[in-house]
XYZ file of C-alpha atoms in Angstrom:
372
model
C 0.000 0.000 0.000
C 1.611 3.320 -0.810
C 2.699 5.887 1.748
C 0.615 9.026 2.134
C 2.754 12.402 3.095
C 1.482 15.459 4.753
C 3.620 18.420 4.772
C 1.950 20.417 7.806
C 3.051 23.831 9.088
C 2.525 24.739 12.555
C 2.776 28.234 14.307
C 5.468 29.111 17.255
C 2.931 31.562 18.809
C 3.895 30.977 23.086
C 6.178 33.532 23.938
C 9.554 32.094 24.596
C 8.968 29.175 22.618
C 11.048 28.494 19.660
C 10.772 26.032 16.336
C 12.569 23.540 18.185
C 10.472 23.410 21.102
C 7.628 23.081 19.183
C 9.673 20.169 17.477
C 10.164 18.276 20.538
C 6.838 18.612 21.556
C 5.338 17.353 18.310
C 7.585 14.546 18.364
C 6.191 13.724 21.955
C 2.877 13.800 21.152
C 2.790 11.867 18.079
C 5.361 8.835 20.218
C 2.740 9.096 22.764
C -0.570 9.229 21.032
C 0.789 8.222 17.623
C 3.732 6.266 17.926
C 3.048 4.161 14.489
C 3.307 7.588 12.493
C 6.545 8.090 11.028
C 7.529 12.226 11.743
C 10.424 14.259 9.862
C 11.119 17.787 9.926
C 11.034 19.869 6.623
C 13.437 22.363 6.260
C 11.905 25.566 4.585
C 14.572 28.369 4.934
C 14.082 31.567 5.574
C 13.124 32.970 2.418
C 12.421 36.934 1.109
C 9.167 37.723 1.832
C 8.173 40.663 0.108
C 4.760 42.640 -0.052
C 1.392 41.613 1.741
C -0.040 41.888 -1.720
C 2.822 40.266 -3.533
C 2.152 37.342 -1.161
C -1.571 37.120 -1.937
C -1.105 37.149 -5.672
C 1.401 34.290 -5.701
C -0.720 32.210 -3.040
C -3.534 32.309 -5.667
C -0.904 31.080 -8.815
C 0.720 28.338 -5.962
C -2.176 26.148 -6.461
C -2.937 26.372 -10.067
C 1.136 25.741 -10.413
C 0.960 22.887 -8.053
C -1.452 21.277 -10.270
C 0.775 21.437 -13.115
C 3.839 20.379 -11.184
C 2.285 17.255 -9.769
C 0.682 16.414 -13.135
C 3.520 16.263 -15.528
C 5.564 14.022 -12.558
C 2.380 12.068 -13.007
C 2.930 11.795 -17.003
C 6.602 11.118 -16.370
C 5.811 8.057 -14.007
C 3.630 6.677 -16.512
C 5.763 6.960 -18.871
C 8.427 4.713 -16.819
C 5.841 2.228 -16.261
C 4.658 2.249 -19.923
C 8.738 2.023 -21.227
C 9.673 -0.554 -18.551
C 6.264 -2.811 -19.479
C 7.459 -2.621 -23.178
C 10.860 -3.726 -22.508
C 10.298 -6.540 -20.023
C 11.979 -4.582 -17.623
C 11.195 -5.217 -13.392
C 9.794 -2.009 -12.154
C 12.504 -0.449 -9.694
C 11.844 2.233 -6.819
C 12.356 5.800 -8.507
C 15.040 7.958 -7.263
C 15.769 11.949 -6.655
C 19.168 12.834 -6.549
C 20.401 9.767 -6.237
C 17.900 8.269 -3.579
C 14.788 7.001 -2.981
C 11.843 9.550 -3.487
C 10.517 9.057 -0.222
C 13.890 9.754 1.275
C 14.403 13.065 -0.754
C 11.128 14.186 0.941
C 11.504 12.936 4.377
C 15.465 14.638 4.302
C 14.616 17.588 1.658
C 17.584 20.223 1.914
C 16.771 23.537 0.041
C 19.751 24.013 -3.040
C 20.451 27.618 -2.506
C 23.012 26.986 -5.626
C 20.043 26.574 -7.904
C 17.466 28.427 -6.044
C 19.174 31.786 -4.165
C 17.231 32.354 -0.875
C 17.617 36.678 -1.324
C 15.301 36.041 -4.984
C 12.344 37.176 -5.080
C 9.516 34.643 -4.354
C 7.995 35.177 -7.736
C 10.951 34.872 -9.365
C 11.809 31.453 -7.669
C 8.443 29.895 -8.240
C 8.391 31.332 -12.294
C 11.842 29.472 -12.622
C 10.175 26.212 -11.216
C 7.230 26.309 -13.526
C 9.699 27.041 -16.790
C 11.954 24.584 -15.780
C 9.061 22.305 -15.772
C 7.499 23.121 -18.763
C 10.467 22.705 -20.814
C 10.855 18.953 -19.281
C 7.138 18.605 -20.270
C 7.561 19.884 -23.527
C 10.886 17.728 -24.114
C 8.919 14.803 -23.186
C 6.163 15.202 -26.052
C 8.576 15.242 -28.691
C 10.351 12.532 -27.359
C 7.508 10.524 -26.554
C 5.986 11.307 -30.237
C 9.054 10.446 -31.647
C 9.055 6.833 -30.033
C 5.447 6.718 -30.722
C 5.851 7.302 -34.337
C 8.246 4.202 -34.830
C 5.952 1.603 -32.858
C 2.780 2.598 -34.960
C 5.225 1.882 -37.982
C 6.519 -1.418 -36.600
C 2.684 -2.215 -35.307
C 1.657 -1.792 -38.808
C 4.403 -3.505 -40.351
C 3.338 -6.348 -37.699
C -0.270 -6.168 -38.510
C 0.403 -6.494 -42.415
C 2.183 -9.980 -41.522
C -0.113 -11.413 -38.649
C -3.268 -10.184 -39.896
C -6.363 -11.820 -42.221
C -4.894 -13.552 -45.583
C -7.747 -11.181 -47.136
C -5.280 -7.570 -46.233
C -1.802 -9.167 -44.557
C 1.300 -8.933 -46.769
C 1.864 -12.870 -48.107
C 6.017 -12.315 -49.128
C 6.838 -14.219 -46.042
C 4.230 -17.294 -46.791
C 5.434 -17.799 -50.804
C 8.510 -19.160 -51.459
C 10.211 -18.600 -55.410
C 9.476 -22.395 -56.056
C 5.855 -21.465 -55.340
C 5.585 -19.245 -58.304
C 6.345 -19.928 -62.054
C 6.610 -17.314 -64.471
C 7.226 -17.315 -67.945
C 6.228 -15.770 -71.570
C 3.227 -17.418 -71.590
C 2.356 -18.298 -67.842
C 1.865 -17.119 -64.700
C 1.181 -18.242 -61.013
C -1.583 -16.346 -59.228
C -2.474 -16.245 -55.222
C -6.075 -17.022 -54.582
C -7.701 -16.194 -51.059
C -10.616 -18.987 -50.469
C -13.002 -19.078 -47.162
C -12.023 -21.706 -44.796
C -15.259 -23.046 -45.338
C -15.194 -22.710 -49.068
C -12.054 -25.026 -50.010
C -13.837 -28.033 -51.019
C -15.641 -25.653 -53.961
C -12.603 -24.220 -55.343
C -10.696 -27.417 -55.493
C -13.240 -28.428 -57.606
C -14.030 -25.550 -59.391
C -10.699 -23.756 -60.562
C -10.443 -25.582 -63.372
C -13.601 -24.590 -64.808
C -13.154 -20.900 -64.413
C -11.082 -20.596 -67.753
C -10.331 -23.118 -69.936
C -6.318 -21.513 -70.339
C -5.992 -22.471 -66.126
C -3.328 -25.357 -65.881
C -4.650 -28.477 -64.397
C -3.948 -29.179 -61.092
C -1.122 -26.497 -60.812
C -3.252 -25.397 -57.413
C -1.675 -26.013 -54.137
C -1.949 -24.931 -50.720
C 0.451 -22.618 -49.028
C -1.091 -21.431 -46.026
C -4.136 -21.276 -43.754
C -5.961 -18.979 -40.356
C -8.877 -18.891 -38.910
C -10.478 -17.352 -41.464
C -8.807 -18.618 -44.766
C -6.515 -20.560 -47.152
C -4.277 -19.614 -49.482
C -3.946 -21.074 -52.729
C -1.609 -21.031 -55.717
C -3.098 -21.342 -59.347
C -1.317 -21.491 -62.563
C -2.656 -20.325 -65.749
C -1.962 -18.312 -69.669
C -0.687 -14.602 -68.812
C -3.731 -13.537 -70.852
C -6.982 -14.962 -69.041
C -5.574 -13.441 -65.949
C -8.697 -10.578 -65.543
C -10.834 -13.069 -66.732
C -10.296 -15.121 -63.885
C -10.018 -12.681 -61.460
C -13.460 -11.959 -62.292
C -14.798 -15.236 -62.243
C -13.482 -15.966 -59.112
C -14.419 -12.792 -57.417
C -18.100 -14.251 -58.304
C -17.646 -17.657 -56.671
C -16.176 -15.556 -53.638
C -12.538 -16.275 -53.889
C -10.289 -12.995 -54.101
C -7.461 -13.089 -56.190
C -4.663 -11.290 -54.393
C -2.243 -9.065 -56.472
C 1.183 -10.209 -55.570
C 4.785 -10.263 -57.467
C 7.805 -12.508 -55.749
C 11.030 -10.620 -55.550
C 14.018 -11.719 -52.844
C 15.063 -8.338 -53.205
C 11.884 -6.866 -52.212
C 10.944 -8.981 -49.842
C 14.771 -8.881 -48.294
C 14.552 -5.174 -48.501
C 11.517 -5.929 -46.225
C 12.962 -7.960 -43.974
C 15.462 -5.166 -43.313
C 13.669 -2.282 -42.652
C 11.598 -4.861 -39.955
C 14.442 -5.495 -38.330
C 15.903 -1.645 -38.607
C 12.613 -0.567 -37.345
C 12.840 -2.943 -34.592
C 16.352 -2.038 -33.421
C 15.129 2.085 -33.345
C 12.238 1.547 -31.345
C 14.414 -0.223 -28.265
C 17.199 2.097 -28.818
C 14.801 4.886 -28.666
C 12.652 3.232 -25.409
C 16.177 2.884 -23.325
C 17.108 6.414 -24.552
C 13.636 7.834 -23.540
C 13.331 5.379 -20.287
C 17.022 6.886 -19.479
C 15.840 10.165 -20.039
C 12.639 10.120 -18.225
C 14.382 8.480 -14.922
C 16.517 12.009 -15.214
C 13.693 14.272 -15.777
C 11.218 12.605 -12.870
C 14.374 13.153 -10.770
C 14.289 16.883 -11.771
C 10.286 17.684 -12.079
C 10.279 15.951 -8.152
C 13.261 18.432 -6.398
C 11.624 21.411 -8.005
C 8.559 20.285 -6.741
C 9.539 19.804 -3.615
C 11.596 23.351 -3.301
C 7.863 24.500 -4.946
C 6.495 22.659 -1.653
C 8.692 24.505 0.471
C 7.600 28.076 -0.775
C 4.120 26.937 -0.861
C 4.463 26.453 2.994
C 6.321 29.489 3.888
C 3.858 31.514 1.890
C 0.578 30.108 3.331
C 1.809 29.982 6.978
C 2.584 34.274 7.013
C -0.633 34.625 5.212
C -2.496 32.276 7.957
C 0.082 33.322 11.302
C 1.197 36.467 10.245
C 4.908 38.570 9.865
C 7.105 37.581 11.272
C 7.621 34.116 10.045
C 7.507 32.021 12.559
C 6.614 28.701 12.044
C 7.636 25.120 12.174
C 7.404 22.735 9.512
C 7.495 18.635 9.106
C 6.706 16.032 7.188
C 4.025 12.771 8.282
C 3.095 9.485 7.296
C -0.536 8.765 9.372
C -1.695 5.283 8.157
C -5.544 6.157 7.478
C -6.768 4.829 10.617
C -4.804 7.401 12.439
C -5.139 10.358 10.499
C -7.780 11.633 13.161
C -5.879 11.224 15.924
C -2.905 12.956 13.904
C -5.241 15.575 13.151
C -6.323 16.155 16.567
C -2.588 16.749 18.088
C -1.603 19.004 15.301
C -4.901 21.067 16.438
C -4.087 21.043 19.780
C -0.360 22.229 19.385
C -1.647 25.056 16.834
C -3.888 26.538 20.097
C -7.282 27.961 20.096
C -6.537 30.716 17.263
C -5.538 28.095 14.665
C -7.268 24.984 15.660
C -9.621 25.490 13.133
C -7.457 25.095 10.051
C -6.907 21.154 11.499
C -10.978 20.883 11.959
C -12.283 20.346 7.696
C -10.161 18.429 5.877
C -11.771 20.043 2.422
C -9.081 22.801 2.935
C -6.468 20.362 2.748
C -4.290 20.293 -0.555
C -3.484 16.980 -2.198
C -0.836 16.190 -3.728
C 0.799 13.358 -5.174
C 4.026 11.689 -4.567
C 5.703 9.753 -7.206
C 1.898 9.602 -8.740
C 1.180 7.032 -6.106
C 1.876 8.559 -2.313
C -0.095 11.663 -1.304
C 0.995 14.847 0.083
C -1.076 16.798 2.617
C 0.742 20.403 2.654
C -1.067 22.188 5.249
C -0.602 25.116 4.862
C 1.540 25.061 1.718
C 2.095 23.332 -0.988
């Protein structure tokens, strides 16, 4: 069953009391009331925080942009699944930086190298999302790249595996199959399962140039049988016809090795681009999820520091963590976190409709409360 996260922010409102008291008491409470809940602390630095009104405006675009964030990890995940299905490869845990996603979370360390602390809030969150969007973007032509060689194998596939009435026959005739000359030719006929008895009986009689018994079978499905017939070069359309009326089709077909060599080449060309292209893409999508999930995360992080000024006020003073309440215990998780927010906040622990959800790895969930 797959881990569900909340990322909760709590206030440090007791005078005297500092993050790290708060910290010790949470992790009291939850070993005495909650002792199955696994508890981390999130470290969200202390970041610029700007305007009351800048704050509000980028509170509203943090949830539309959280949206976005968590759904193109989603696609990427899929993607993995989809790439690893298709080349018999066991599903392994997915990995940030190096580690296990869970373990990025529970141990998340803000990269001031990539994301400056003294930037503007705005600005950090607007490199997130086009940092983002250019993975998502990458991944469409990518993905429609790889897509456009397995419809061409597919089809290739379905030519040779499908009805004798549409599928390509070069691989079911062999040369001594055919005979050609100045005078005769060899012709593929397509007769109903059902239906053999009649045109063994009946070719014969559909011209009086057809070759006697030159018919032979090369092939059969579920459906049909393949037959060869030899007859004169020039009754050819009038056979065709005649045996379009009994209800046998008359395939159009020429031999040629080289063609059907030629064939067998681009098959197997086809066939070698479309793995190189999955473990290139597979490769490449393990690098991007590892990317789209640590700016997420650092988007997390703002999401929290944001929320909890606009919910306890300047300065910030808060305390972050990270929790893991199996669904039986999520009340009782609930009800600490209420308590150790006081009177003033309780509420925001009451409704769980003002929780955000998010997903981790597409299959955990995130409760950032407040935040991200």
């Amino acid at each position: 069953m797959a881990t569900r996260y909340w990322i909760v922010s709590l206030p440090v409102q007791t005078p005297g009391s500092t993050a790290n008291s708060l910290w010790a008491r949470l992790q009291d409470s939850i070993s005495r009331h909650s002792f199955d809940t696994p508890l981390y602390r999130f470290n969200v630095p202390d970041l610029r925080v700007g305007t009351l009104d800048s704050l509000l405006a980028l509170s509203d675009d943090l949830v539309k942009s959280n949206v976005f964030i968590e759904g193109v990890s989603h696609k990427i995940r899929r993607q993995i699944e989809e790439l690893e299905r298709a080349g018999g490869v066991e599903s392994g845990a997915l990995t940030v930086d190096g580690v296990p996603v869970d373990t990025y979370l529970t141990r998340f360390v803000w990269d001031e190298g990539k994301y400056p602390t003294m930037s503007p809030l705005k600005e950090i969150v607007g490199s997130i999302q086009s940092q983002v969007s250019k993975i998502e973007d990458d991944m469409k032509v990518r993905g429609a790249e790889y897509n456009n060689v397995r419809s061409q194998l597919s089809a290739i596939n379905r030519k040779q595996t499908g009805s004798l009435a549409v599928r390509d026959l070069s691989n079911l005739v062999k040369p001594e199959d055919m005979v050609t000359s100045e005078h005769l030719v060899t012709l593929l006929a397509v007769v109903p399962k059902y239906s053999q008895k009649d045109w063994l009986s009946s070719y014969e009689s559909l011209d009086t140039f057809v070759v006697p018994r030159s018919s032979k079978k090369l092939y059969e499905d579920n459906e049909y049988a393949l037959y060869t017939v030899t007859l004169f070069a020039k009754v050819v359309d009038n056979f065709k016809v005649r045996a379009r009326e009994k209800g046998f089709q008359v395939r159009d077909f020429e031999y040629s090795s080289e063609a059907q060599e030629s064939r067998k080449e681009e098959l197997e060309k086809l066939m070698q681009d479309q793995e190189a292209m999955r473990a290139s893409l597979l490769q490449w999508c393990y690098a991007s999820y590892s990317e789209v999930f640590s700016s997420w995360m650092h988007f997390c992080a703002v999401r929290v520091f944001v929320e909890s000024i606009l919910r306890y006020g300047l300065p910030p003073s808060f305390l972050s963590a990270v929790l893991a309440p199996s669904q039986k215990g999520e009340k009782k998780v609930r009800s600490i976190l209420e308590e150790l927010c006081g009177n003033v906040h309780s509420i925001y622990w009451k409704s769980e409709d003002d929780v955000g959800v998010a997903g981790l790895g597409g299959e955990t969930e995130a409760h950032p409360y407040p935040g991200s």
